[in-house]
Amino acid sequence: MATLSAPGPLVLILCFVLYQGKGKAGTTESSCQYSVLKSVKENEAHVVNNTGSKDQNYTIRIKDKHNETRAEQISHQTAFKIPFEWLKPCTVYTVSVDDCKLSGNNTFTSSKNGETVPKTVVTSVTDNEVCLKGELTGIQWDLTECVEITEQNSCAHTHTVVLDTCNYTMNVDLPPVKPQINFKETIPSQFEWMNKPERCNAALLIINCINNENKKGTIYGLNTPVLLLLNTHYSCTGEYPREKQPIKSHELDIQIKCDWKKNGRFQSLSSSSLEISWTSLEGDRCSGIEWDSYSASCKTPERHGNNHPGSCTQDSVTSTVCRITGLLPYTDYTCSITGTVNQTNYVIYTGNSKILSDKPIFRSDIEVTHTSHNSLEIKCENKGPKIIWNGEEGTFEAEITYNGEPLITKPKTKCSFHFPDLYYLTTYNIKVPK
């Protein structure tokens, strides 16, 4: 085995000799013979005289312990210098030439001593690999290596190139392994770096979230409370900075769905008001929201008019009691409570309720008609507004009294009564109760 150990750049010389000989059958056969020599002087090779033609082509193959590293065809020369750019330092190589016989030893070691590389260049970066090139002073060896990024070597500041007989140290900042980020779809929550390597700085990882509805982006940090818009789709990506391009995580889809509307209760206070209480349910995804304020309103059916705003008393950041007044008796309302946080409003409860009934409002004039000499007809709702029941529709009764004795009709759904067979020239008191 030849070992290159001169102080300066060394050159390997591959020598070829053509010869003629007799075969077993007495025929003439032609072949070549090669040997691997080392130079004696810096940048100077041995001169080898070959007998025969220089026009023959040769294929040279160079292998390390594992793979063939180079195959080159040469012609019109019988001495070939193997460039150092083809070789790694401190590596054992074997040389062969197709269809040529070996003379001597064809194995050599490129160099013996390792060192710290003066300059290391990152040539490429993928999700799981970074490729490095060492730039040396003096001999320009092929000092390149692609490194698989793992949690163990992520964010390391050096990389050791392990060769056959020595090691080279590269001063280089390795990227982190592809980040895996997580976000629990609850409130409160925060982004977490699940596979953070020990050497990596968590403060450098940023989370870029895109609101899929308005396409706006927001930057977040790790391990700090985050309040995304509720019931909204987001696409979030973790990014760790690098000189040319950041190392990115897979995209994380997020939507925080809140189930608020089960935890409101109505209580009717009177025939013109009601009360709604709301408390955040313990264990709900969004139970941790601390609301800034609350508001409430009730909407009447279209035939009755506009919304009725209410006032809310904030018992705590997670509960409130709201009162709405000025409502119509015995009327169905759809009421809602709105919570406000970070200047954003969310309808946190919606429900239906019917207001208590009240006394009917009777504003019609009672009309009495003498249909004959001894009969009366009593009607209402012909003049003035119709009766407002303020509850379920009821019935009418008409009552006339003579000398304290009442005469009462049967209940009727319409205010129209006929009293026959009355006394002549008699005064009666008339009453129409509802």
Coordinates of C-alpha atoms in Angstrom, one line a residue:
M1 CA 0.0 0.0 0.0
A2 CA 1.3 3.5 -0.8
T3 CA 0.7 6.3 1.6
L4 CA 0.9 9.9 0.5
S5 CA 2.7 11.9 3.1
A6 CA 4.7 14.7 1.3
P7 CA 4.2 18.1 2.8
G8 CA 2.8 19.6 -0.3
P9 CA 0.3 18.5 -3.0
L10 CA 0.9 15.0 -4.3
V11 CA 0.2 13.5 -7.7
L12 CA -0.5 9.8 -8.4
I13 CA 0.9 8.5 -11.6
L14 CA -0.7 5.7 -13.4
C15 CA 1.7 4.1 -15.8
F16 CA 0.9 1.8 -18.8
V17 CA 3.3 -0.5 -20.6
L18 CA 2.4 -2.3 -23.9
Y19 CA 4.0 -5.6 -24.5
Q20 CA 3.8 -8.5 -26.9
G21 CA 4.1 -12.1 -25.9
K22 CA 3.4 -15.7 -27.1
G23 CA 0.2 -17.4 -26.1
K24 CA -0.1 -21.1 -25.3
A25 CA -1.0 -21.9 -28.8
G26 CA 2.1 -20.0 -30.1
T27 CA 0.0 -17.0 -31.3
T28 CA 1.1 -13.5 -30.7
E29 CA -1.1 -11.6 -28.1
S30 CA -1.0 -7.9 -27.2
S31 CA -2.0 -6.5 -23.8
C32 CA -1.2 -3.7 -21.4
Q33 CA 0.2 -3.5 -18.0
Y34 CA -0.4 -0.8 -15.4
S35 CA 1.1 0.2 -12.1
V36 CA 0.2 2.9 -9.4
L37 CA 3.2 5.1 -8.4
K38 CA 3.4 8.2 -6.3
S39 CA 5.3 11.4 -7.1
V40 CA 8.5 12.2 -5.4
K41 CA 8.5 16.0 -5.8
E42 CA 5.8 18.5 -5.2
N43 CA 3.5 18.9 -8.3
E44 CA 5.9 16.7 -10.2
A45 CA 5.2 13.2 -11.5
H46 CA 7.5 10.3 -12.5
V47 CA 8.2 10.1 -16.2
V48 CA 7.6 6.6 -17.5
N49 CA 8.5 5.5 -21.0
N50 CA 6.1 3.1 -22.5
T51 CA 6.8 0.9 -25.5
G52 CA 4.1 0.7 -28.0
S53 CA 1.4 2.9 -29.4
K54 CA -0.1 5.8 -27.5
D55 CA -3.4 5.5 -29.5
Q56 CA -4.9 2.9 -27.3
N57 CA -7.9 3.9 -25.1
Y58 CA -8.1 2.9 -21.4
T59 CA -10.9 3.0 -18.8
I60 CA -9.7 3.7 -15.3
R61 CA -11.8 2.9 -12.3
I62 CA -11.2 4.2 -8.8
K63 CA -13.0 2.7 -5.8
D64 CA -13.1 3.4 -2.1
K65 CA -14.0 0.7 0.5
H66 CA -17.7 0.8 -0.4
N67 CA -18.4 2.1 -3.9
E68 CA -16.8 3.0 -7.3
T69 CA -16.2 6.7 -7.1
R70 CA -14.9 7.4 -10.5
A71 CA -14.7 5.8 -14.0
E72 CA -12.8 7.7 -16.7
Q73 CA -11.7 6.9 -20.2
I74 CA -8.3 8.3 -21.4
S75 CA -6.5 8.1 -24.7
H76 CA -3.3 9.2 -26.4
Q77 CA -1.3 9.0 -23.2
T78 CA 0.5 6.3 -21.2
A79 CA 0.9 8.3 -17.9
F80 CA -2.2 9.6 -16.2
K81 CA -2.3 11.9 -13.2
I82 CA -5.2 11.3 -10.9
P83 CA -6.6 14.7 -9.9
F84 CA -6.9 15.4 -6.1
E85 CA -10.4 16.8 -6.8
W86 CA -11.4 13.2 -7.5
L87 CA -10.3 12.0 -4.1
K88 CA -11.3 12.5 -0.5
P89 CA -8.6 12.8 2.1
C90 CA -7.7 10.0 4.5
T91 CA -9.4 7.5 2.3
V92 CA -8.2 4.1 1.0
Y93 CA -8.6 3.7 -2.7
T94 CA -8.2 0.8 -5.2
V95 CA -7.3 1.5 -8.9
S96 CA -8.1 -0.8 -11.8
V97 CA -7.8 -0.4 -15.6
D98 CA -10.1 -2.4 -17.8
D99 CA -8.4 -5.2 -19.8
C100 CA -5.0 -4.4 -18.3
K101 CA -2.8 -6.4 -15.9
L102 CA -1.6 -5.0 -12.6
S103 CA 2.0 -4.6 -11.9
G104 CA 2.7 -4.1 -8.2
N105 CA 0.2 -2.7 -5.7
N106 CA -2.9 -0.8 -6.8
T107 CA -4.1 0.3 -3.4
F108 CA -3.2 3.7 -1.8
T109 CA -4.3 6.0 1.0
S110 CA -4.9 9.6 -0.1
S111 CA -3.6 11.2 3.1
K112 CA -3.1 10.6 6.8
N113 CA -3.9 13.7 8.9
G114 CA -7.2 15.4 9.5
E115 CA -7.8 19.1 10.3
T116 CA -10.4 21.7 10.9
V117 CA -11.9 22.9 7.6
P118 CA -11.2 26.6 7.1
K119 CA -14.5 27.2 5.3
T120 CA -17.6 25.1 4.9
V121 CA -20.3 25.9 2.3
V122 CA -23.9 24.6 2.5
T123 CA -24.7 23.5 -1.1
S124 CA -28.3 22.3 -0.6
V125 CA -30.9 21.8 2.1
T126 CA -34.0 19.6 2.0
D127 CA -36.5 18.6 4.6
N128 CA -34.2 15.9 6.1
E129 CA -30.8 16.4 4.6
V130 CA -28.1 19.1 4.3
C131 CA -25.2 18.9 1.8
L132 CA -21.8 20.4 2.8
K133 CA -18.6 21.2 0.9
G134 CA -15.3 22.0 2.6
E135 CA -13.1 24.5 1.0
L136 CA -9.4 23.8 1.9
T137 CA -6.2 25.7 1.5
G138 CA -3.5 23.8 -0.5
I139 CA -4.7 20.5 -1.9
Q140 CA -8.3 20.8 -3.0
W141 CA -9.7 17.4 -1.9
D142 CA -13.2 16.3 -2.7
L143 CA -14.4 17.0 0.8
T144 CA -18.2 16.9 0.4
E145 CA -20.9 15.1 2.4
C146 CA -24.6 15.1 2.6
V147 CA -25.8 14.8 6.3
E148 CA -29.1 13.4 7.4
I149 CA -30.7 15.8 9.9
T150 CA -31.9 14.1 13.1
E151 CA -33.0 15.4 16.5
Q152 CA -29.5 14.5 17.8
N153 CA -27.5 16.7 15.3
S154 CA -30.1 19.4 14.8
C155 CA -28.7 22.9 15.3
A156 CA -25.2 21.6 16.0
H157 CA -22.4 24.1 15.2
T158 CA -19.9 21.5 13.9
H159 CA -20.0 18.4 11.8
T160 CA -17.3 15.7 11.8
V161 CA -16.5 14.0 8.5
V162 CA -15.4 10.5 9.4
L163 CA -12.9 9.1 6.9
D164 CA -10.9 5.9 6.8
T165 CA -7.8 7.1 8.6
C166 CA -8.7 10.5 10.0
N167 CA -11.5 13.0 10.7
Y168 CA -12.2 16.5 9.4
T169 CA -14.2 19.0 11.4
M170 CA -16.5 21.4 9.6
N171 CA -17.6 24.6 11.4
V172 CA -21.2 24.9 10.2
D173 CA -24.6 25.6 11.8
L174 CA -26.8 22.6 10.9
P175 CA -30.6 23.2 10.5
P176 CA -33.2 21.6 12.8
V177 CA -35.0 18.4 11.9
K178 CA -38.3 19.2 10.2
P179 CA -40.4 20.8 13.0
Q180 CA -43.6 19.2 14.2
I181 CA -46.0 21.8 15.6
N182 CA -49.2 21.2 17.6
F183 CA -52.1 23.3 18.7
K184 CA -54.9 22.1 20.9
E185 CA -58.2 23.4 19.5
T186 CA -59.3 24.9 22.8
I187 CA -59.3 28.3 24.5
P188 CA -56.8 29.1 25.9
S189 CA -54.2 27.3 23.8
Q190 CA -50.7 27.8 22.5
F191 CA -48.4 26.4 19.8
E192 CA -46.0 23.7 20.8
W193 CA -42.8 22.4 19.1
M194 CA -43.3 18.7 19.6
N195 CA -39.9 17.4 18.3
K196 CA -37.7 20.4 19.4
P197 CA -34.1 19.3 19.5
E198 CA -32.1 20.2 22.6
R199 CA -29.7 22.6 20.8
C200 CA -32.3 24.5 18.9
N201 CA -33.6 27.9 20.1
A202 CA -37.3 27.8 20.5
A203 CA -37.5 31.6 20.3
L204 CA -36.4 31.4 16.6
L205 CA -39.3 29.3 15.5
I206 CA -42.3 31.4 14.3
I207 CA -45.8 30.2 13.5
N208 CA -47.4 31.8 10.4
C209 CA -51.2 31.4 10.4
I210 CA -53.3 32.3 7.4
N211 CA -57.0 33.0 7.9
N212 CA -58.6 31.0 5.1
E213 CA -61.6 33.3 4.9
N214 CA -59.9 36.7 4.5
K215 CA -56.4 35.4 3.6
K216 CA -54.7 37.6 6.2
G217 CA -51.6 36.2 7.9
T218 CA -50.5 36.6 11.5
I219 CA -47.2 35.6 13.2
Y220 CA -47.2 33.8 16.6
G221 CA -44.6 32.6 18.9
L222 CA -44.3 29.3 20.9
N223 CA -45.7 28.6 24.4
T224 CA -47.6 31.9 24.7
P225 CA -51.4 32.1 24.8
V226 CA -53.0 32.5 21.4
L227 CA -56.6 33.5 20.7
L228 CA -57.5 32.6 17.1
L229 CA -60.9 33.7 15.7
L230 CA -63.4 31.1 16.8
N231 CA -65.2 28.9 14.3
T232 CA -62.7 30.0 11.6
H233 CA -60.4 27.9 9.4
Y234 CA -56.7 28.6 9.7
S235 CA -53.6 27.1 7.9
C236 CA -50.5 27.4 10.1
T237 CA -46.9 26.6 9.4
G238 CA -43.8 26.6 11.7
E239 CA -40.7 28.3 10.2
Y240 CA -37.2 28.1 11.5
P241 CA -34.9 30.7 9.9
R242 CA -32.0 29.8 7.6
E243 CA -29.7 32.0 5.5
K244 CA -31.4 31.2 2.2
Q245 CA -34.7 29.5 3.1
P246 CA -36.4 28.7 6.3
I247 CA -37.0 25.1 7.5
K248 CA -40.8 24.6 7.5
S249 CA -43.1 22.3 9.2
H250 CA -46.0 20.5 7.6
E251 CA -49.1 22.7 7.3
L252 CA -51.4 22.5 10.3
D253 CA -55.2 23.0 9.7
I254 CA -57.0 24.5 12.7
Q255 CA -60.6 25.4 13.5
I256 CA -61.8 26.0 17.1
K257 CA -65.4 25.0 17.3
C258 CA -67.3 26.3 20.3
D259 CA -70.4 24.8 21.7
W260 CA -71.8 27.7 23.7
K261 CA -75.5 27.5 23.0
K262 CA -76.5 24.7 25.4
N263 CA -75.9 26.7 28.5
G264 CA -78.4 29.6 28.5
R265 CA -81.6 29.8 30.5
F266 CA -84.7 32.0 30.3
Q267 CA -86.8 33.3 33.1
S268 CA -89.9 35.3 32.5
L269 CA -90.2 38.2 35.0
S270 CA -93.4 39.8 33.9
S271 CA -95.8 40.3 31.0
S272 CA -93.3 42.8 29.5
S273 CA -89.8 41.5 30.4
L274 CA -87.6 38.5 30.7
E275 CA -84.2 37.5 31.9
I276 CA -81.5 35.3 30.3
S277 CA -78.6 33.8 32.3
W278 CA -75.6 32.3 30.6
T279 CA -72.5 30.6 32.0
S280 CA -69.7 29.0 30.2
L281 CA -69.8 25.2 30.5
E282 CA -66.9 23.7 32.3
G283 CA -65.0 21.4 30.0
D284 CA -66.2 23.1 26.8
R285 CA -63.5 23.8 24.2
C286 CA -64.0 27.5 24.7
S287 CA -64.7 27.6 28.4
G288 CA -61.4 29.5 29.0
I289 CA -62.4 32.6 27.1
E290 CA -62.4 35.7 29.3
W291 CA -65.1 37.9 27.8
D292 CA -64.7 41.6 27.8
S293 CA -68.4 42.4 27.8
Y294 CA -71.8 41.0 27.0
S295 CA -74.9 42.4 25.2
A296 CA -78.4 41.0 24.5
S297 CA -81.4 41.6 22.3
C298 CA -84.8 40.0 21.5
K299 CA -86.4 40.0 18.1
T300 CA -90.1 39.9 17.8
P301 CA -92.0 38.3 15.0
E302 CA -92.2 40.6 12.0
R303 CA -95.8 41.5 12.6
H304 CA -94.8 43.1 16.0
G305 CA -91.8 45.2 15.0
N306 CA -88.1 45.8 15.8
N307 CA -85.4 44.3 18.0
H308 CA -85.4 45.1 21.7
P309 CA -82.0 45.6 23.2
G310 CA -81.3 44.6 26.8
S311 CA -78.8 45.3 29.5
C312 CA -76.3 42.7 30.8
T313 CA -74.7 42.4 34.2
Q314 CA -71.3 40.6 34.0
D315 CA -71.2 38.3 37.0
S316 CA -67.7 37.1 35.9
V317 CA -65.6 36.8 32.7
T318 CA -67.4 33.6 32.1
S319 CA -71.0 34.3 33.0
T320 CA -73.7 37.0 32.7
V321 CA -77.3 37.8 33.4
C322 CA -79.2 39.9 30.8
R323 CA -82.6 41.6 31.2
I324 CA -84.8 42.8 28.3
T325 CA -87.8 45.0 29.0
G326 CA -90.6 46.7 27.0
L327 CA -91.7 43.4 25.5
L328 CA -95.3 42.5 24.4
P329 CA -97.3 40.1 26.6
Y330 CA -97.8 36.6 25.4
T331 CA -95.5 37.0 22.4
D332 CA -92.8 34.7 21.1
Y333 CA -89.3 36.2 21.0
T334 CA -86.0 35.0 19.6
C335 CA -83.3 36.3 22.0
S336 CA -79.5 36.2 21.8
I337 CA -76.5 37.0 23.9
T338 CA -73.4 38.4 22.3
G339 CA -70.0 38.2 23.9
T340 CA -67.1 40.5 23.0
V341 CA -63.4 39.6 23.3
N342 CA -60.5 41.3 21.6
Q343 CA -62.9 43.7 19.9
T344 CA -64.6 40.8 18.1
N345 CA -68.3 39.9 18.7
Y346 CA -69.6 36.3 18.9
V347 CA -73.2 35.2 19.4
I348 CA -72.8 32.8 22.3
Y349 CA -76.4 32.0 22.9
T350 CA -79.7 32.0 21.0
G351 CA -83.1 30.8 22.2
N352 CA -86.8 31.3 22.0
S353 CA -89.2 32.3 24.8
K354 CA -92.8 33.4 25.2
I355 CA -93.6 36.3 27.5
L356 CA -96.2 35.9 30.3
S357 CA -99.8 36.9 29.5
D358 CA -101.6 40.0 30.8
K359 CA -105.1 41.4 31.1
P360 CA -106.9 42.0 27.8
I361 CA -107.0 45.5 26.5
F362 CA -110.6 46.5 25.5
R363 CA -111.0 49.8 23.9
S364 CA -114.0 49.3 21.7
D365 CA -117.2 51.2 22.2
I366 CA -120.3 49.2 23.3
E367 CA -123.1 49.7 20.9
V368 CA -126.7 49.0 22.1
T369 CA -129.5 48.7 19.6
H370 CA -133.3 48.4 20.3
T371 CA -134.3 45.8 17.7
S372 CA -137.9 45.8 19.0
H373 CA -140.1 47.3 21.8
N374 CA -138.9 44.6 24.2
S375 CA -135.5 43.5 23.0
L376 CA -131.9 44.7 22.9
E377 CA -128.9 43.9 20.8
I378 CA -125.4 44.6 22.2
K379 CA -122.3 44.7 20.0
C380 CA -118.7 45.7 20.4
E381 CA -115.6 45.9 18.2
N382 CA -117.7 47.6 15.5
K383 CA -116.3 50.9 16.6
G384 CA -112.8 51.6 17.8
P385 CA -109.8 49.2 17.9
K386 CA -110.2 45.5 18.2
I387 CA -109.5 43.9 21.6
I388 CA -105.9 42.9 22.4
W389 CA -106.1 39.7 24.4
N390 CA -102.5 39.7 25.7
G391 CA -102.9 36.0 26.0
E392 CA -105.0 33.2 24.5
E393 CA -108.2 34.5 23.0
G394 CA -111.1 34.3 25.4
T395 CA -114.9 34.7 25.3
F396 CA -117.4 37.4 25.9
E397 CA -120.4 37.6 28.2
A398 CA -123.1 40.3 28.3
E399 CA -125.1 41.0 31.5
I400 CA -128.1 43.2 32.0
T401 CA -129.5 43.9 35.5
Y402 CA -133.0 44.9 36.6
N403 CA -133.7 45.6 40.3
G404 CA -130.5 43.9 41.2
E405 CA -131.4 40.7 39.3
P406 CA -128.8 39.9 36.6
L407 CA -129.6 38.3 33.3
I408 CA -126.5 36.8 31.8
T409 CA -125.9 35.3 28.4
K410 CA -123.8 32.3 27.6
P411 CA -120.1 32.9 26.7
K412 CA -119.5 33.7 23.1
T413 CA -116.4 34.1 21.0
K414 CA -117.8 37.2 19.4
C415 CA -119.0 40.3 21.1
S416 CA -122.6 40.2 19.8
F417 CA -125.6 39.5 22.1
H418 CA -129.4 39.6 21.8
F419 CA -131.8 40.0 24.8
P420 CA -135.4 39.4 23.9
D421 CA -138.6 39.6 26.0
L422 CA -137.7 42.5 28.2
Y423 CA -140.1 44.6 30.2
Y424 CA -141.5 47.7 28.6
L425 CA -140.5 51.1 29.9
T426 CA -137.8 49.5 32.1
T427 CA -134.3 50.7 32.8
Y428 CA -131.6 48.1 32.5
N429 CA -127.9 48.3 33.5
I430 CA -125.6 46.7 30.8
K431 CA -122.2 45.1 31.5
V432 CA -119.9 43.3 29.1
P433 CA -117.2 41.6 31.1
K434 CA -114.2 39.9 29.3

